[in-house]
Amino acid sequence: MPHDLSRLCIHSITTKPWPLATALERYAAAGVGGISIWQDAAQATGLPETRRLLDASPVEVVSYVRGGFFPHSSPAAREQAVTDNRKMIDEAAEIGAPLLVLVCGAEPAQSLTESREQIREGIERLIPHATASGVRLAIEPLHPMYADTRSAINTLNQANDLAETIDHDAVGVAVDVYHLWWDDRLKAQILRCGAQNNLYAFHICDWKVPTMDMLLDRGLMGEGCIDLPLIRSWVEAAGFDGYHEVEIFSETHWAKDQDCYLEEIISAYREKS
Ligand code: ZN
């Protein structure tokens, strides 16, 4: 049976050509339940105006994207990262977003192990501010092709280990199929994540074959080789009942008429995810 749209969330960057006001208006008209807001979109609109638009919209804000980038060789740069993340927590709170997604970062001048230590330290230092602000943090493991500069957390096992070591309600995990679909331990790790109450977000798209650009050629659900219904079944078996967030960076899809694209997103979500 096709899925209804109440658990469908779309990331603002998915329909990047639309300003936030247009995205919210079109999502609402189409019956989309949620939106995750990228910082550039919120800043272009202005945070107070973003809050006003959200308050007036039936579309629920699901998360603010994205903080992180903790590891650096210099202590001053690590300090700056914590300061920047506190500011992002403030921005999430200002627009009413309950969750800040973390792309954890990596520093190629040092080992991945060192970077992971710095990620843990950085996240732990944010907990008091996150808790006081009512914003939770989601560690998003990234595909290993990004282990050089974007994230030293590359598997769900590593993200689960980190969240369980930190062991605080304010810190959980975001599962993104684009980054994790290839992992032969994915099912077990999704179930583990759910059992520890750490599954905070679920991001969907597809892996195109061939992928022409490792950042900006994500596919719409059904366009690639990810078995989305299977992964969805694991996420649901893990007890997750939150939004399914469509997060697609794609020069191809951004070049389209965005109204037609939104229709494609909705039918792909209903039929292919
Ligand atoms: Zn994601």
Coordinates of C-alpha atoms and ligand atoms in Angstrom, one line a residue:
M1 CA 0.0 0.0 0.0
P2 CA 1.3 3.5 -0.8
H3 CA 2.5 5.5 2.2
D4 CA 0.5 8.5 3.4
L5 CA 2.3 11.8 3.6
S6 CA 2.0 12.5 7.4
R7 CA 5.5 11.1 8.1
L8 CA 7.1 12.6 5.0
C9 CA 9.6 15.4 5.7
I10 CA 11.6 17.2 3.0
H11 CA 15.0 18.9 3.6
S12 CA 15.0 22.5 2.4
I13 CA 18.1 21.8 0.4
T14 CA 16.2 19.2 -1.6
T15 CA 14.2 21.9 -3.3
K16 CA 17.1 24.4 -3.1
P17 CA 15.9 26.8 -5.8
W18 CA 12.8 27.6 -3.7
P19 CA 13.1 30.2 -0.9
L20 CA 11.9 28.9 2.4
A21 CA 8.5 30.7 2.2
T22 CA 7.8 29.0 -1.2
A23 CA 9.0 25.6 0.0
L24 CA 6.7 25.8 3.1
E25 CA 3.7 26.9 1.0
R26 CA 4.2 24.2 -1.6
Y27 CA 4.9 21.4 0.9
A28 CA 1.8 22.4 2.9
A29 CA -0.4 22.5 -0.2
A30 CA 0.9 19.0 -1.1
G31 CA 0.2 17.6 2.4
V32 CA 3.9 17.1 3.3
G33 CA 4.1 16.7 7.1
G34 CA 7.6 18.1 7.9
I35 CA 10.6 20.1 6.9
S36 CA 14.2 20.0 7.9
I37 CA 15.8 23.4 7.5
W38 CA 19.4 24.0 6.4
Q39 CA 21.2 26.9 7.9
D40 CA 21.7 28.7 4.5
A41 CA 18.0 28.7 3.8
A42 CA 17.2 30.0 7.3
Q43 CA 19.8 32.7 7.1
A44 CA 18.7 33.8 3.6
T45 CA 15.1 34.2 5.0
G46 CA 16.2 35.5 8.4
L47 CA 15.7 33.6 11.6
P48 CA 12.8 35.6 13.0
E49 CA 11.0 35.4 9.7
T50 CA 11.8 31.7 9.4
R51 CA 10.2 31.2 12.9
R52 CA 7.2 33.3 11.8
L53 CA 6.7 31.2 8.7
L54 CA 7.0 28.0 10.6
D55 CA 4.5 29.1 13.3
A56 CA 2.0 30.0 10.6
S57 CA 2.5 26.7 8.7
P58 CA 0.9 23.3 9.2
V59 CA 4.3 21.8 8.2
E60 CA 6.3 20.8 11.3
V61 CA 10.0 21.6 11.7
V62 CA 11.9 18.3 12.2
S63 CA 15.5 19.3 12.3
Y64 CA 18.1 22.0 11.7
V65 CA 21.0 21.1 9.5
R66 CA 23.9 20.9 10.0
G67 CA 26.4 21.4 12.9
G68 CA 29.5 19.5 13.7
F69 CA 33.0 19.7 12.1
F70 CA 34.7 19.3 15.5
P71 CA 38.2 17.9 14.7
H72 CA 41.1 20.3 14.0
S73 CA 44.8 20.2 14.7
S74 CA 44.8 23.4 16.6
P75 CA 43.1 23.8 19.9
A76 CA 41.9 27.3 18.9
A77 CA 40.1 25.9 15.9
R78 CA 38.4 23.2 18.1
E79 CA 37.3 25.9 20.5
Q80 CA 35.9 27.9 17.6
A81 CA 34.0 24.7 16.4
V82 CA 32.3 24.4 19.8
T83 CA 31.4 28.1 19.8
D84 CA 29.9 27.7 16.3
N85 CA 27.9 24.7 17.3
R86 CA 26.5 26.6 20.3
K87 CA 25.4 29.2 17.9
M88 CA 23.7 26.6 15.7
I89 CA 21.9 25.2 18.8
D90 CA 20.7 28.8 19.5
E91 CA 19.5 29.1 15.9
A92 CA 17.7 25.7 16.0
A93 CA 16.0 26.8 19.3
E94 CA 15.1 30.1 17.7
I95 CA 13.2 28.5 14.8
G96 CA 11.7 25.8 17.1
A97 CA 13.7 22.9 15.6
P98 CA 14.0 20.1 18.2
L99 CA 17.1 18.4 16.6
L100 CA 20.4 19.6 15.3
V101 CA 22.1 17.1 12.8
L102 CA 25.8 16.8 13.2
V103 CA 28.2 16.1 10.3
C104 CA 31.1 15.3 12.7
G105 CA 34.1 16.4 10.6
A106 CA 37.6 15.0 10.1
E107 CA 41.1 16.4 10.0
P108 CA 43.3 14.7 7.4
A109 CA 46.5 15.9 9.1
Q110 CA 45.8 13.6 12.1
S111 CA 44.5 10.0 12.5
L112 CA 40.9 9.1 12.3
T113 CA 41.2 7.9 15.9
E114 CA 42.3 11.3 17.1
S115 CA 39.5 12.9 15.1
R116 CA 37.0 10.6 16.7
E117 CA 38.3 11.6 20.2
Q118 CA 37.9 15.2 19.3
I119 CA 34.4 14.6 18.0
R120 CA 33.4 13.0 21.3
E121 CA 34.9 15.8 23.3
G122 CA 33.2 18.4 21.1
I123 CA 29.8 16.8 21.4
E124 CA 30.1 16.3 25.2
R125 CA 30.9 20.0 25.6
L126 CA 27.7 20.9 23.8
I127 CA 25.4 18.8 26.0
P128 CA 24.7 21.5 28.7
H129 CA 23.8 24.1 26.1
A130 CA 21.8 21.7 24.1
T131 CA 19.9 20.5 27.1
A132 CA 19.2 24.0 28.3
S133 CA 18.0 25.0 24.8
G134 CA 15.7 21.9 24.4
V135 CA 17.6 20.9 21.2
R136 CA 18.9 17.3 20.8
L137 CA 21.9 16.3 18.7
A138 CA 22.1 13.6 16.1
I139 CA 25.4 12.1 15.1
E140 CA 25.1 11.3 11.3
P141 CA 27.6 8.7 10.1
L142 CA 28.9 9.6 6.6
H143 CA 29.9 7.2 3.8
P144 CA 33.7 6.4 4.1
M145 CA 34.4 8.3 0.9
Y146 CA 34.1 11.4 3.1
A147 CA 36.4 10.2 5.8
D148 CA 39.2 12.6 4.7
T149 CA 37.5 15.9 5.6
R150 CA 33.8 15.5 6.3
S151 CA 33.5 12.8 8.9
A152 CA 35.6 10.4 10.9
I153 CA 32.3 8.6 11.9
N154 CA 31.6 6.4 8.9
T155 CA 29.6 3.4 10.1
L156 CA 26.5 3.1 12.2
N157 CA 28.5 0.9 14.5
Q158 CA 30.9 3.8 15.1
A159 CA 28.0 6.2 15.7
N160 CA 26.3 3.8 18.0
D161 CA 29.5 3.3 20.0
L162 CA 29.9 7.1 20.3
A163 CA 26.3 7.7 21.3
E164 CA 26.5 4.9 23.9
T165 CA 29.8 6.2 25.3
I166 CA 28.4 9.7 25.6
D167 CA 25.2 8.1 27.1
H168 CA 23.0 11.2 27.3
D169 CA 19.4 11.7 26.2
A170 CA 20.5 14.8 24.3
V171 CA 22.6 12.8 21.9
G172 CA 21.4 10.2 19.4
V173 CA 22.0 9.1 15.8
A174 CA 20.7 10.0 12.3
V175 CA 20.5 7.1 9.9
D176 CA 21.0 8.2 6.3
V177 CA 20.6 5.5 3.7
Y178 CA 23.0 7.2 1.3
H179 CA 25.8 6.8 3.7
L180 CA 25.0 3.4 5.2
W181 CA 23.2 1.2 2.6
W182 CA 26.3 -0.9 1.7
D183 CA 27.0 -2.0 5.3
D184 CA 26.5 -5.8 5.8
R185 CA 25.9 -5.1 9.5
L186 CA 23.3 -2.4 8.9
K187 CA 20.2 -4.3 10.1
A188 CA 21.9 -5.3 13.4
Q189 CA 23.2 -1.8 14.0
I190 CA 19.8 -0.2 13.2
L191 CA 18.2 -2.6 15.7
R192 CA 20.9 -1.8 18.3
C193 CA 20.3 1.9 17.7
G194 CA 16.6 1.6 18.4
A195 CA 17.1 -0.7 21.4
Q196 CA 19.3 2.0 23.0
N197 CA 16.7 4.7 22.2
N198 CA 19.3 6.5 20.0
L199 CA 17.5 6.5 16.6
Y200 CA 16.6 10.2 16.3
A201 CA 16.3 10.7 12.5
F202 CA 16.0 8.8 9.2
H203 CA 17.2 10.3 5.9
I204 CA 16.2 8.9 2.6
C205 CA 17.3 9.2 -1.1
D206 CA 18.9 6.8 -3.5
W207 CA 22.4 5.9 -4.8
K208 CA 22.5 6.4 -8.6
V209 CA 24.3 4.0 -10.8
P210 CA 26.6 5.4 -12.0
T211 CA 27.0 8.3 -9.5
M212 CA 28.5 11.2 -11.5
D213 CA 29.4 13.4 -8.5
M214 CA 30.0 12.1 -5.0
L215 CA 28.3 15.1 -3.4
L216 CA 25.7 16.6 -5.8
D217 CA 24.3 13.6 -7.7
R218 CA 22.0 11.9 -5.1
G219 CA 19.0 10.1 -6.6
L220 CA 15.4 10.2 -5.9
M221 CA 14.0 7.2 -4.1
G222 CA 13.7 4.4 -6.7
E223 CA 16.3 5.9 -9.1
G224 CA 19.2 3.8 -7.8
C225 CA 20.3 0.6 -6.1
I226 CA 19.3 1.1 -2.4
D227 CA 16.7 -1.3 -1.1
L228 CA 14.7 1.4 0.7
P229 CA 11.6 -0.7 1.6
L230 CA 14.0 -3.2 3.3
I231 CA 15.9 -0.6 5.3
R232 CA 12.6 1.1 6.2
S233 CA 11.4 -2.2 7.6
W234 CA 14.5 -2.4 9.8
V235 CA 14.0 1.2 11.0
E236 CA 10.4 0.5 11.8
A237 CA 11.3 -2.8 13.5
A238 CA 13.8 -0.7 15.6
G239 CA 10.7 1.2 16.9
F240 CA 11.3 4.4 14.9
D241 CA 8.0 6.3 14.3
G242 CA 9.4 9.7 13.3
Y243 CA 9.7 11.4 9.9
H244 CA 11.2 10.0 6.8
E245 CA 13.3 12.9 5.6
V246 CA 14.0 13.3 1.9
E247 CA 17.5 14.8 1.6
I248 CA 18.7 15.0 -1.9
F249 CA 21.5 17.2 -3.2
S250 CA 21.3 17.0 -7.0
E251 CA 22.2 19.4 -9.7
T252 CA 20.0 17.4 -12.0
H253 CA 16.9 17.7 -9.8
W254 CA 17.6 21.3 -8.9
A255 CA 17.6 22.2 -12.6
K256 CA 14.0 21.0 -13.0
D257 CA 10.8 22.8 -12.5
Q258 CA 10.5 22.4 -8.7
D259 CA 6.7 22.0 -8.7
C260 CA 7.1 18.9 -11.0
Y261 CA 10.0 17.7 -8.9
L262 CA 7.9 17.9 -5.7
E263 CA 5.3 15.7 -7.4
E264 CA 8.0 13.2 -8.2
I265 CA 9.3 13.3 -4.7
I266 CA 5.8 12.6 -3.3
S267 CA 5.1 9.7 -5.7
A268 CA 8.6 8.2 -5.1
Y269 CA 8.0 8.4 -1.4
R270 CA 4.6 6.8 -1.7
E271 CA 5.6 4.0 -4.1
K272 CA 9.3 3.4 -3.8
S273 CA 10.4 3.9 -0.2
Ligands
ZN1 ZN 21.5 13.0 5.9

